[in-house]
Amino acid sequence: MYANLQRPPRSVTDWLADLVRAVAIVVVIVSLFTLPFTDFAVLSMSLPAVMLSRMIGLRSGLDLITCVTVFVAAGSNVIDLYRAWTGWDLIVHLACTGVLAAVALVLLEDARVIAPTGRRIPIVIATITGLALSAVWEMVEWFGYRFITDAIFVTYDDTIGDMMAGGAGALAAGVLASRFRLTRTDRARL
């Protein structure tokens, strides 16, 4: 992982992904001093994903999409886009769960939990992983609503809709992973 993190950017897309990572780090640090703690916490949850996408050696386009998607998901919460734009929540759940399922596929393959061959394996594993991630996220939302602030929007319909969108995004990621390589050819394996 460290070798992939140290690899210098080689394309415009690599540079853009690293720029998004740098912006995310700066925004999180600034938010610690300028925003309420809950907003800082939400933004800081994006950092592991934006760093991990580079560390596991995702293809540069997927790396960039992962960084932007995860950071937009966190930022949308802070600037209240989920309430302002009808349907934005479902779009973000679809996209974010999709990229996180792709990251999970790479991690599971590197850890030799799943085999790298076969067209069905990525579809099934990505979908299952995406649904599991969606369920965990909805539990985090419920916990935040129940114990931190009632400003978090939690209803049964919202929860089920979010999980369905996340599952659909993960399914799409699995289909893409069954047809295209998710990682760089020059990456260092774990």
Short mmCIF file of N, CA and C in Angstrom, two decimals:
data_model
loop_
_atom_site.label_atom_id
_atom_site.label_comp_id
_atom_site.label_asym_id
_atom_site.label_seq_id
_atom_site.Cartn_x
_atom_site.Cartn_y
_atom_site.Cartn_z
N MET A 1 0.82 -1.20 0.00
CA MET A 1 0.00 0.00 0.00
C MET A 1 0.86 1.26 0.00
N TYR A 2 1.92 1.23 0.77
CA TYR A 2 2.78 2.41 0.88
C TYR A 2 3.44 2.73 -0.45
N ALA A 3 3.81 1.70 -1.22
CA ALA A 3 4.44 1.92 -2.53
C ALA A 3 3.47 2.62 -3.48
N ASN A 4 2.20 2.25 -3.43
CA ASN A 4 1.21 2.92 -4.28
C ASN A 4 1.00 4.37 -3.85
N LEU A 5 1.07 4.60 -2.56
CA LEU A 5 0.92 5.96 -2.04
C LEU A 5 2.09 6.84 -2.47
N GLN A 6 3.27 6.26 -2.53
CA GLN A 6 4.48 7.01 -2.90
C GLN A 6 4.62 7.23 -4.41
N ARG A 7 3.94 6.44 -5.22
CA ARG A 7 4.08 6.54 -6.68
C ARG A 7 3.73 7.95 -7.15
N PRO A 8 4.62 8.58 -7.90
CA PRO A 8 4.29 9.94 -8.38
C PRO A 8 3.16 9.89 -9.42
N PRO A 9 2.37 10.95 -9.50
CA PRO A 9 1.30 10.98 -10.52
C PRO A 9 1.91 10.96 -11.92
N ARG A 10 1.24 10.22 -12.83
CA ARG A 10 1.78 10.06 -14.18
C ARG A 10 0.86 10.61 -15.26
N SER A 11 -0.35 10.99 -14.89
CA SER A 11 -1.30 11.48 -15.89
C SER A 11 -2.08 12.66 -15.29
N VAL A 12 -2.80 13.33 -16.14
CA VAL A 12 -3.64 14.44 -15.68
C VAL A 12 -4.67 13.93 -14.67
N THR A 13 -5.21 12.75 -14.93
CA THR A 13 -6.19 12.19 -14.00
C THR A 13 -5.57 11.89 -12.65
N ASP A 14 -4.33 11.37 -12.66
CA ASP A 14 -3.61 11.15 -11.39
C ASP A 14 -3.47 12.45 -10.62
N TRP A 15 -3.07 13.50 -11.33
CA TRP A 15 -2.88 14.81 -10.69
C TRP A 15 -4.20 15.33 -10.13
N LEU A 16 -5.28 15.17 -10.89
CA LEU A 16 -6.58 15.65 -10.43
C LEU A 16 -7.04 14.89 -9.18
N ALA A 17 -6.84 13.58 -9.17
CA ALA A 17 -7.22 12.79 -7.99
C ALA A 17 -6.41 13.24 -6.78
N ASP A 18 -5.11 13.47 -6.97
CA ASP A 18 -4.28 13.93 -5.85
C ASP A 18 -4.69 15.34 -5.40
N LEU A 19 -5.12 16.17 -6.34
CA LEU A 19 -5.60 17.51 -5.99
C LEU A 19 -6.87 17.42 -5.13
N VAL A 20 -7.79 16.54 -5.53
CA VAL A 20 -9.01 16.35 -4.73
C VAL A 20 -8.65 15.86 -3.33
N ARG A 21 -7.69 14.93 -3.24
CA ARG A 21 -7.24 14.43 -1.94
C ARG A 21 -6.68 15.57 -1.09
N ALA A 22 -5.85 16.40 -1.69
CA ALA A 22 -5.25 17.52 -0.96
C ALA A 22 -6.32 18.50 -0.49
N VAL A 23 -7.27 18.81 -1.36
CA VAL A 23 -8.37 19.71 -0.99
C VAL A 23 -9.16 19.11 0.16
N ALA A 24 -9.43 17.81 0.09
CA ALA A 24 -10.19 17.14 1.16
C ALA A 24 -9.46 17.27 2.49
N ILE A 25 -8.17 17.04 2.48
CA ILE A 25 -7.39 17.14 3.73
C ILE A 25 -7.44 18.56 4.28
N VAL A 26 -7.24 19.55 3.42
CA VAL A 26 -7.25 20.95 3.87
C VAL A 26 -8.63 21.33 4.39
N VAL A 27 -9.68 20.94 3.68
CA VAL A 27 -11.04 21.28 4.11
C VAL A 27 -11.35 20.65 5.48
N VAL A 28 -10.93 19.41 5.68
CA VAL A 28 -11.17 18.76 6.97
C VAL A 28 -10.43 19.48 8.08
N ILE A 29 -9.19 19.85 7.84
CA ILE A 29 -8.41 20.56 8.87
C ILE A 29 -9.05 21.91 9.18
N VAL A 30 -9.42 22.65 8.15
CA VAL A 30 -10.05 23.96 8.36
C VAL A 30 -11.40 23.79 9.07
N SER A 31 -12.14 22.75 8.71
CA SER A 31 -13.46 22.54 9.33
C SER A 31 -13.36 22.26 10.83
N LEU A 32 -12.24 21.71 11.25
CA LEU A 32 -12.04 21.45 12.68
C LEU A 32 -12.13 22.75 13.48
N PHE A 33 -11.67 23.83 12.89
CA PHE A 33 -11.62 25.12 13.58
C PHE A 33 -12.77 26.06 13.24
N THR A 34 -13.53 25.73 12.16
CA THR A 34 -14.53 26.69 11.69
C THR A 34 -15.96 26.18 11.70
N LEU A 35 -16.15 24.88 11.76
CA LEU A 35 -17.50 24.31 11.67
C LEU A 35 -17.86 23.59 12.96
N PRO A 36 -19.14 23.34 13.16
CA PRO A 36 -19.54 22.53 14.32
C PRO A 36 -18.87 21.15 14.25
N PHE A 37 -18.67 20.54 15.41
CA PHE A 37 -17.96 19.27 15.47
C PHE A 37 -18.62 18.19 14.62
N THR A 38 -19.95 18.18 14.56
CA THR A 38 -20.63 17.16 13.76
C THR A 38 -20.29 17.30 12.27
N ASP A 39 -20.17 18.53 11.77
CA ASP A 39 -19.79 18.74 10.37
C ASP A 39 -18.34 18.31 10.13
N PHE A 40 -17.46 18.64 11.07
CA PHE A 40 -16.07 18.17 10.99
C PHE A 40 -16.03 16.65 10.94
N ALA A 41 -16.82 15.99 11.79
CA ALA A 41 -16.82 14.53 11.85
C ALA A 41 -17.30 13.93 10.53
N VAL A 42 -18.34 14.51 9.96
CA VAL A 42 -18.86 14.01 8.68
C VAL A 42 -17.81 14.17 7.59
N LEU A 43 -17.19 15.33 7.50
CA LEU A 43 -16.15 15.54 6.49
C LEU A 43 -14.95 14.62 6.70
N SER A 44 -14.56 14.42 7.94
CA SER A 44 -13.37 13.60 8.21
C SER A 44 -13.61 12.14 7.86
N MET A 45 -14.87 11.71 7.83
CA MET A 45 -15.15 10.32 7.45
C MET A 45 -14.82 10.05 5.99
N SER A 46 -14.66 11.09 5.18
CA SER A 46 -14.31 10.89 3.77
C SER A 46 -12.82 10.61 3.58
N LEU A 47 -11.99 11.01 4.52
CA LEU A 47 -10.54 10.89 4.34
C LEU A 47 -10.03 9.46 4.16
N PRO A 48 -10.50 8.49 4.94
CA PRO A 48 -10.00 7.13 4.70
C PRO A 48 -10.25 6.65 3.27
N ALA A 49 -11.42 6.94 2.73
CA ALA A 49 -11.74 6.48 1.37
C ALA A 49 -10.90 7.18 0.32
N VAL A 50 -10.70 8.51 0.45
CA VAL A 50 -9.90 9.20 -0.57
C VAL A 50 -8.43 8.79 -0.51
N MET A 51 -7.95 8.40 0.64
CA MET A 51 -6.57 7.93 0.74
C MET A 51 -6.46 6.46 0.31
N LEU A 52 -7.42 5.66 0.69
CA LEU A 52 -7.38 4.24 0.38
C LEU A 52 -7.43 3.98 -1.12
N SER A 53 -8.17 4.80 -1.85
CA SER A 53 -8.27 4.58 -3.30
C SER A 53 -6.91 4.69 -3.98
N ARG A 54 -6.05 5.54 -3.46
CA ARG A 54 -4.68 5.63 -4.02
C ARG A 54 -3.81 4.51 -3.49
N MET A 55 -3.97 4.20 -2.22
CA MET A 55 -3.12 3.19 -1.59
C MET A 55 -3.31 1.80 -2.19
N ILE A 56 -4.50 1.48 -2.65
CA ILE A 56 -4.72 0.16 -3.23
C ILE A 56 -4.45 0.14 -4.73
N GLY A 57 -4.13 1.29 -5.31
CA GLY A 57 -3.74 1.34 -6.71
C GLY A 57 -4.89 1.25 -7.70
N LEU A 58 -6.00 1.94 -7.39
CA LEU A 58 -7.10 1.98 -8.36
C LEU A 58 -6.63 2.66 -9.64
N ARG A 59 -7.23 2.30 -10.75
CA ARG A 59 -6.96 3.00 -12.01
C ARG A 59 -7.22 4.48 -11.79
N SER A 60 -6.50 5.31 -12.48
CA SER A 60 -6.56 6.75 -12.19
C SER A 60 -7.97 7.32 -12.34
N GLY A 61 -8.72 6.90 -13.34
CA GLY A 61 -10.08 7.40 -13.50
C GLY A 61 -10.99 6.98 -12.36
N LEU A 62 -10.89 5.74 -11.94
CA LEU A 62 -11.69 5.25 -10.82
C LEU A 62 -11.24 5.90 -9.51
N ASP A 63 -9.95 6.13 -9.38
CA ASP A 63 -9.42 6.83 -8.21
C ASP A 63 -10.04 8.22 -8.12
N LEU A 64 -10.03 8.95 -9.22
CA LEU A 64 -10.61 10.30 -9.24
C LEU A 64 -12.10 10.26 -8.94
N ILE A 65 -12.83 9.35 -9.57
CA ILE A 65 -14.27 9.24 -9.33
C ILE A 65 -14.55 8.92 -7.86
N THR A 66 -13.74 8.03 -7.28
CA THR A 66 -13.92 7.67 -5.87
C THR A 66 -13.70 8.88 -4.98
N CYS A 67 -12.62 9.61 -5.21
CA CYS A 67 -12.32 10.79 -4.37
C CYS A 67 -13.42 11.83 -4.47
N VAL A 68 -13.83 12.16 -5.68
CA VAL A 68 -14.86 13.18 -5.87
C VAL A 68 -16.18 12.73 -5.25
N THR A 69 -16.57 11.49 -5.51
CA THR A 69 -17.86 10.99 -5.04
C THR A 69 -17.94 10.99 -3.51
N VAL A 70 -16.91 10.47 -2.87
CA VAL A 70 -16.93 10.38 -1.41
C VAL A 70 -16.89 11.77 -0.78
N PHE A 71 -16.08 12.65 -1.34
CA PHE A 71 -15.98 14.00 -0.77
C PHE A 71 -17.26 14.80 -1.02
N VAL A 72 -17.86 14.63 -2.19
CA VAL A 72 -19.14 15.30 -2.47
C VAL A 72 -20.23 14.76 -1.54
N ALA A 73 -20.22 13.46 -1.27
CA ALA A 73 -21.20 12.88 -0.35
C ALA A 73 -21.11 13.51 1.03
N ALA A 74 -19.89 13.66 1.53
CA ALA A 74 -19.70 14.27 2.85
C ALA A 74 -20.05 15.76 2.82
N GLY A 75 -19.57 16.45 1.80
CA GLY A 75 -19.83 17.88 1.69
C GLY A 75 -21.30 18.20 1.51
N SER A 76 -22.02 17.33 0.82
CA SER A 76 -23.46 17.54 0.62
C SER A 76 -24.20 17.55 1.94
N ASN A 77 -23.71 16.77 2.89
CA ASN A 77 -24.33 16.76 4.21
C ASN A 77 -24.07 18.08 4.93
N VAL A 78 -22.84 18.54 4.85
CA VAL A 78 -22.45 19.77 5.57
C VAL A 78 -23.19 20.99 5.03
N ILE A 79 -23.36 21.08 3.71
CA ILE A 79 -24.04 22.25 3.15
C ILE A 79 -25.53 22.00 2.91
N ASP A 80 -26.03 20.89 3.44
CA ASP A 80 -27.46 20.58 3.48
C ASP A 80 -28.10 20.36 2.11
N LEU A 81 -27.35 19.80 1.17
CA LEU A 81 -27.92 19.52 -0.15
C LEU A 81 -28.94 18.40 -0.12
N TYR A 82 -28.82 17.48 0.81
CA TYR A 82 -29.75 16.36 0.87
C TYR A 82 -31.18 16.83 1.13
N ARG A 83 -31.33 17.89 1.87
CA ARG A 83 -32.67 18.45 2.10
C ARG A 83 -33.07 19.42 1.00
N ALA A 84 -32.10 20.11 0.43
CA ALA A 84 -32.39 21.15 -0.56
C ALA A 84 -32.77 20.57 -1.93
N TRP A 85 -32.14 19.50 -2.34
CA TRP A 85 -32.36 18.93 -3.67
C TRP A 85 -33.04 17.57 -3.56
N THR A 86 -34.27 17.50 -3.96
CA THR A 86 -35.02 16.25 -3.92
C THR A 86 -34.32 15.23 -4.82
N GLY A 87 -34.09 14.05 -4.28
CA GLY A 87 -33.47 12.97 -5.05
C GLY A 87 -31.96 12.93 -4.98
N TRP A 88 -31.34 14.01 -4.51
CA TRP A 88 -29.88 14.05 -4.43
C TRP A 88 -29.36 12.93 -3.52
N ASP A 89 -30.07 12.68 -2.45
CA ASP A 89 -29.69 11.63 -1.51
C ASP A 89 -29.57 10.28 -2.21
N LEU A 90 -30.53 9.95 -3.05
CA LEU A 90 -30.51 8.67 -3.75
C LEU A 90 -29.38 8.59 -4.77
N ILE A 91 -29.13 9.70 -5.47
CA ILE A 91 -28.04 9.74 -6.44
C ILE A 91 -26.70 9.51 -5.74
N VAL A 92 -26.51 10.19 -4.62
CA VAL A 92 -25.25 10.06 -3.89
C VAL A 92 -25.11 8.65 -3.30
N HIS A 93 -26.18 8.10 -2.75
CA HIS A 93 -26.10 6.72 -2.24
C HIS A 93 -25.74 5.75 -3.35
N LEU A 94 -26.33 5.90 -4.52
CA LEU A 94 -26.04 5.04 -5.65
C LEU A 94 -24.55 5.14 -6.03
N ALA A 95 -24.08 6.36 -6.24
CA ALA A 95 -22.70 6.56 -6.68
C ALA A 95 -21.68 6.19 -5.60
N CYS A 96 -21.91 6.64 -4.40
CA CYS A 96 -20.94 6.43 -3.32
C CYS A 96 -20.84 4.95 -2.96
N THR A 97 -21.95 4.28 -2.85
CA THR A 97 -21.90 2.85 -2.53
C THR A 97 -21.27 2.08 -3.67
N GLY A 98 -21.50 2.52 -4.89
CA GLY A 98 -20.86 1.86 -6.04
C GLY A 98 -19.35 1.94 -5.99
N VAL A 99 -18.81 3.13 -5.74
CA VAL A 99 -17.34 3.24 -5.70
C VAL A 99 -16.76 2.53 -4.49
N LEU A 100 -17.48 2.56 -3.36
CA LEU A 100 -16.98 1.86 -2.18
C LEU A 100 -17.03 0.34 -2.37
N ALA A 101 -18.02 -0.15 -3.11
CA ALA A 101 -18.06 -1.58 -3.41
C ALA A 101 -16.89 -1.97 -4.32
N ALA A 102 -16.53 -1.10 -5.25
CA ALA A 102 -15.37 -1.36 -6.11
C ALA A 102 -14.09 -1.42 -5.28
N VAL A 103 -13.94 -0.49 -4.35
CA VAL A 103 -12.78 -0.51 -3.45
C VAL A 103 -12.77 -1.81 -2.65
N ALA A 104 -13.93 -2.21 -2.15
CA ALA A 104 -14.02 -3.45 -1.37
C ALA A 104 -13.63 -4.66 -2.22
N LEU A 105 -14.02 -4.68 -3.48
CA LEU A 105 -13.64 -5.79 -4.36
C LEU A 105 -12.12 -5.92 -4.45
N VAL A 106 -11.45 -4.79 -4.63
CA VAL A 106 -9.98 -4.82 -4.73
C VAL A 106 -9.37 -5.31 -3.42
N LEU A 107 -9.86 -4.79 -2.31
CA LEU A 107 -9.33 -5.22 -1.00
C LEU A 107 -9.56 -6.70 -0.76
N LEU A 108 -10.74 -7.19 -1.09
CA LEU A 108 -11.05 -8.61 -0.89
C LEU A 108 -10.22 -9.50 -1.80
N GLU A 109 -9.99 -9.05 -3.01
CA GLU A 109 -9.15 -9.82 -3.94
C GLU A 109 -7.70 -9.84 -3.46
N ASP A 110 -7.20 -8.69 -3.05
CA ASP A 110 -5.82 -8.62 -2.56
C ASP A 110 -5.62 -9.48 -1.31
N ALA A 111 -6.64 -9.54 -0.48
CA ALA A 111 -6.55 -10.35 0.73
C ALA A 111 -6.83 -11.83 0.44
N ARG A 112 -7.08 -12.14 -0.82
CA ARG A 112 -7.37 -13.50 -1.28
C ARG A 112 -8.64 -14.09 -0.65
N VAL A 113 -9.57 -13.21 -0.32
CA VAL A 113 -10.87 -13.66 0.18
C VAL A 113 -11.73 -14.10 -1.00
N ILE A 114 -11.59 -13.41 -2.13
CA ILE A 114 -12.30 -13.81 -3.35
C ILE A 114 -11.27 -14.05 -4.45
N ALA A 115 -11.65 -14.88 -5.41
CA ALA A 115 -10.77 -15.19 -6.53
C ALA A 115 -10.85 -14.07 -7.56
N PRO A 116 -9.74 -13.78 -8.24
CA PRO A 116 -9.76 -12.71 -9.23
C PRO A 116 -10.42 -13.09 -10.55
N THR A 117 -10.81 -14.35 -10.69
CA THR A 117 -11.36 -14.80 -11.97
C THR A 117 -12.87 -14.92 -11.89
N GLY A 118 -13.47 -15.01 -13.06
CA GLY A 118 -14.91 -15.22 -13.15
C GLY A 118 -15.67 -13.92 -13.31
N ARG A 119 -16.74 -14.00 -14.07
CA ARG A 119 -17.56 -12.80 -14.31
C ARG A 119 -18.63 -12.62 -13.27
N ARG A 120 -19.06 -13.68 -12.63
CA ARG A 120 -20.15 -13.57 -11.67
C ARG A 120 -19.68 -13.14 -10.29
N ILE A 121 -18.49 -13.53 -9.92
CA ILE A 121 -18.00 -13.24 -8.56
C ILE A 121 -18.03 -11.76 -8.25
N PRO A 122 -17.47 -10.88 -9.10
CA PRO A 122 -17.53 -9.44 -8.75
C PRO A 122 -18.95 -8.90 -8.65
N ILE A 123 -19.83 -9.40 -9.47
CA ILE A 123 -21.22 -8.91 -9.44
C ILE A 123 -21.87 -9.27 -8.12
N VAL A 124 -21.74 -10.51 -7.72
CA VAL A 124 -22.37 -10.98 -6.49
C VAL A 124 -21.72 -10.33 -5.26
N ILE A 125 -20.38 -10.36 -5.21
CA ILE A 125 -19.67 -9.82 -4.04
C ILE A 125 -19.87 -8.32 -3.92
N ALA A 126 -19.81 -7.59 -5.02
CA ALA A 126 -20.00 -6.13 -4.97
C ALA A 126 -21.41 -5.80 -4.46
N THR A 127 -22.40 -6.52 -4.97
CA THR A 127 -23.78 -6.25 -4.55
C THR A 127 -23.98 -6.54 -3.07
N ILE A 128 -23.49 -7.68 -2.62
CA ILE A 128 -23.60 -8.03 -1.20
C ILE A 128 -22.86 -7.01 -0.34
N THR A 129 -21.66 -6.65 -0.76
CA THR A 129 -20.86 -5.68 0.00
C THR A 129 -21.57 -4.33 0.03
N GLY A 130 -22.10 -3.90 -1.09
CA GLY A 130 -22.80 -2.62 -1.15
C GLY A 130 -24.03 -2.60 -0.25
N LEU A 131 -24.78 -3.69 -0.25
CA LEU A 131 -25.95 -3.74 0.64
C LEU A 131 -25.52 -3.72 2.11
N ALA A 132 -24.43 -4.42 2.42
CA ALA A 132 -23.92 -4.41 3.80
C ALA A 132 -23.44 -3.01 4.18
N LEU A 133 -22.70 -2.35 3.29
CA LEU A 133 -22.24 -0.98 3.57
C LEU A 133 -23.44 -0.04 3.75
N SER A 134 -24.45 -0.22 2.92
CA SER A 134 -25.66 0.62 3.04
C SER A 134 -26.33 0.41 4.39
N ALA A 135 -26.42 -0.83 4.82
CA ALA A 135 -27.04 -1.12 6.11
C ALA A 135 -26.25 -0.49 7.25
N VAL A 136 -24.93 -0.61 7.19
CA VAL A 136 -24.09 -0.02 8.24
C VAL A 136 -24.27 1.50 8.24
N TRP A 137 -24.27 2.11 7.05
CA TRP A 137 -24.43 3.56 6.98
C TRP A 137 -25.76 3.99 7.58
N GLU A 138 -26.82 3.26 7.28
CA GLU A 138 -28.14 3.61 7.82
C GLU A 138 -28.17 3.46 9.33
N MET A 139 -27.42 2.49 9.86
CA MET A 139 -27.32 2.36 11.32
C MET A 139 -26.57 3.55 11.92
N VAL A 140 -25.54 4.01 11.23
CA VAL A 140 -24.80 5.19 11.69
C VAL A 140 -25.72 6.40 11.68
N GLU A 141 -26.52 6.56 10.63
CA GLU A 141 -27.48 7.67 10.57
C GLU A 141 -28.47 7.58 11.74
N TRP A 142 -29.01 6.39 11.97
CA TRP A 142 -29.96 6.22 13.06
C TRP A 142 -29.29 6.56 14.40
N PHE A 143 -28.08 6.07 14.61
CA PHE A 143 -27.36 6.35 15.86
C PHE A 143 -27.17 7.86 16.03
N GLY A 144 -26.75 8.53 14.95
CA GLY A 144 -26.58 9.97 15.01
C GLY A 144 -27.87 10.69 15.34
N TYR A 145 -28.97 10.25 14.72
CA TYR A 145 -30.28 10.84 15.00
C TYR A 145 -30.70 10.59 16.45
N ARG A 146 -30.52 9.38 16.88
CA ARG A 146 -31.00 8.97 18.22
C ARG A 146 -30.18 9.57 19.35
N PHE A 147 -28.86 9.64 19.17
CA PHE A 147 -27.99 10.00 20.29
C PHE A 147 -27.21 11.31 20.13
N ILE A 148 -27.18 11.87 18.90
CA ILE A 148 -26.38 13.08 18.71
C ILE A 148 -27.25 14.29 18.37
N THR A 149 -28.02 14.21 17.30
CA THR A 149 -28.86 15.35 16.92
C THR A 149 -30.08 14.87 16.14
N ASP A 150 -31.21 15.46 16.42
CA ASP A 150 -32.42 15.10 15.69
C ASP A 150 -32.51 15.84 14.35
N ALA A 151 -31.46 16.56 13.99
CA ALA A 151 -31.42 17.24 12.70
C ALA A 151 -31.15 16.24 11.56
N ILE A 152 -30.67 15.05 11.89
CA ILE A 152 -30.44 14.02 10.89
C ILE A 152 -31.78 13.46 10.46
N PHE A 153 -32.00 13.41 9.15
CA PHE A 153 -33.28 12.97 8.60
C PHE A 153 -33.30 11.44 8.53
N VAL A 154 -34.15 10.82 9.32
CA VAL A 154 -34.25 9.37 9.35
C VAL A 154 -35.73 8.98 9.35
N THR A 155 -36.15 8.32 8.27
CA THR A 155 -37.48 7.73 8.22
C THR A 155 -37.33 6.35 7.60
N TYR A 156 -38.33 5.53 7.74
CA TYR A 156 -38.31 4.18 7.19
C TYR A 156 -38.15 4.24 5.67
N ASP A 157 -38.96 5.07 5.00
CA ASP A 157 -38.89 5.16 3.54
C ASP A 157 -37.52 5.65 3.09
N ASP A 158 -36.96 6.63 3.80
CA ASP A 158 -35.63 7.13 3.44
C ASP A 158 -34.58 6.03 3.58
N THR A 159 -34.65 5.28 4.66
CA THR A 159 -33.69 4.22 4.92
C THR A 159 -33.75 3.15 3.83
N ILE A 160 -34.94 2.67 3.53
CA ILE A 160 -35.09 1.63 2.51
C ILE A 160 -34.69 2.16 1.13
N GLY A 161 -35.09 3.38 0.81
CA GLY A 161 -34.70 3.98 -0.47
C GLY A 161 -33.20 4.12 -0.61
N ASP A 162 -32.55 4.57 0.46
CA ASP A 162 -31.09 4.70 0.44
C ASP A 162 -30.41 3.35 0.24
N MET A 163 -30.92 2.32 0.91
CA MET A 163 -30.33 0.99 0.78
C MET A 163 -30.56 0.41 -0.62
N MET A 164 -31.71 0.68 -1.20
CA MET A 164 -31.96 0.21 -2.57
C MET A 164 -31.05 0.92 -3.56
N ALA A 165 -30.88 2.23 -3.40
CA ALA A 165 -29.99 2.97 -4.29
C ALA A 165 -28.55 2.48 -4.12
N GLY A 166 -28.12 2.27 -2.88
CA GLY A 166 -26.78 1.75 -2.65
C GLY A 166 -26.57 0.39 -3.26
N GLY A 167 -27.57 -0.49 -3.12
CA GLY A 167 -27.48 -1.82 -3.73
C GLY A 167 -27.39 -1.74 -5.24
N ALA A 168 -28.15 -0.83 -5.85
CA ALA A 168 -28.10 -0.67 -7.30
C ALA A 168 -26.73 -0.15 -7.75
N GLY A 169 -26.18 0.80 -6.99
CA GLY A 169 -24.85 1.30 -7.33
C GLY A 169 -23.79 0.22 -7.20
N ALA A 170 -23.90 -0.60 -6.17
CA ALA A 170 -22.95 -1.69 -5.98
C ALA A 170 -23.09 -2.74 -7.07
N LEU A 171 -24.32 -3.04 -7.47
CA LEU A 171 -24.54 -3.96 -8.58
C LEU A 171 -23.89 -3.45 -9.85
N ALA A 172 -24.07 -2.16 -10.14
CA ALA A 172 -23.44 -1.55 -11.32
C ALA A 172 -21.92 -1.65 -11.23
N ALA A 173 -21.36 -1.40 -10.05
CA ALA A 173 -19.91 -1.53 -9.87
C ALA A 173 -19.46 -2.96 -10.12
N GLY A 174 -20.24 -3.93 -9.64
CA GLY A 174 -19.89 -5.33 -9.87
C GLY A 174 -19.92 -5.70 -11.34
N VAL A 175 -20.92 -5.20 -12.06
CA VAL A 175 -21.00 -5.47 -13.50
C VAL A 175 -19.78 -4.87 -14.20
N LEU A 176 -19.44 -3.63 -13.86
CA LEU A 176 -18.25 -3.00 -14.47
C LEU A 176 -16.98 -3.76 -14.10
N ALA A 177 -16.88 -4.19 -12.85
CA ALA A 177 -15.69 -4.92 -12.40
C ALA A 177 -15.57 -6.28 -13.09
N SER A 178 -16.70 -6.84 -13.51
CA SER A 178 -16.65 -8.13 -14.20
C SER A 178 -16.16 -7.98 -15.64
N ARG A 179 -16.13 -6.75 -16.12
CA ARG A 179 -15.74 -6.50 -17.51
C ARG A 179 -14.46 -5.68 -17.67
N PHE A 180 -14.11 -4.91 -16.64
CA PHE A 180 -12.95 -4.03 -16.73
C PHE A 180 -12.07 -4.18 -15.49
N ARG A 181 -10.80 -3.95 -15.68
CA ARG A 181 -9.84 -4.00 -14.57
C ARG A 181 -10.03 -2.75 -13.70
N LEU A 182 -10.09 -2.93 -12.38
CA LEU A 182 -10.28 -1.81 -11.46
C LEU A 182 -8.96 -1.16 -11.05
N THR A 183 -7.87 -1.91 -11.16
CA THR A 183 -6.58 -1.42 -10.65
C THR A 183 -5.62 -1.10 -11.78
N ARG A 184 -4.61 -0.34 -11.42
CA ARG A 184 -3.55 0.03 -12.35
C ARG A 184 -2.70 -1.20 -12.69
N THR A 185 -2.12 -1.21 -13.84
CA THR A 185 -1.24 -2.33 -14.20
C THR A 185 0.09 -2.24 -13.47
N ASP A 186 0.47 -1.03 -13.05
CA ASP A 186 1.77 -0.84 -12.40
C ASP A 186 1.68 -0.74 -10.87
N ARG A 187 0.60 -1.20 -10.31
CA ARG A 187 0.42 -1.04 -8.87
C ARG A 187 1.20 -2.10 -8.10
N ALA A 188 1.53 -1.73 -6.89
CA ALA A 188 2.14 -2.69 -5.97
C ALA A 188 1.01 -3.41 -5.25
N ARG A 189 1.07 -4.72 -5.24
CA ARG A 189 0.02 -5.50 -4.54
C ARG A 189 0.27 -5.47 -3.05
N LEU A 190 -0.80 -5.67 -2.30
CA LEU A 190 -0.71 -5.66 -0.85
C LEU A 190 0.13 -6.79 -0.33
#
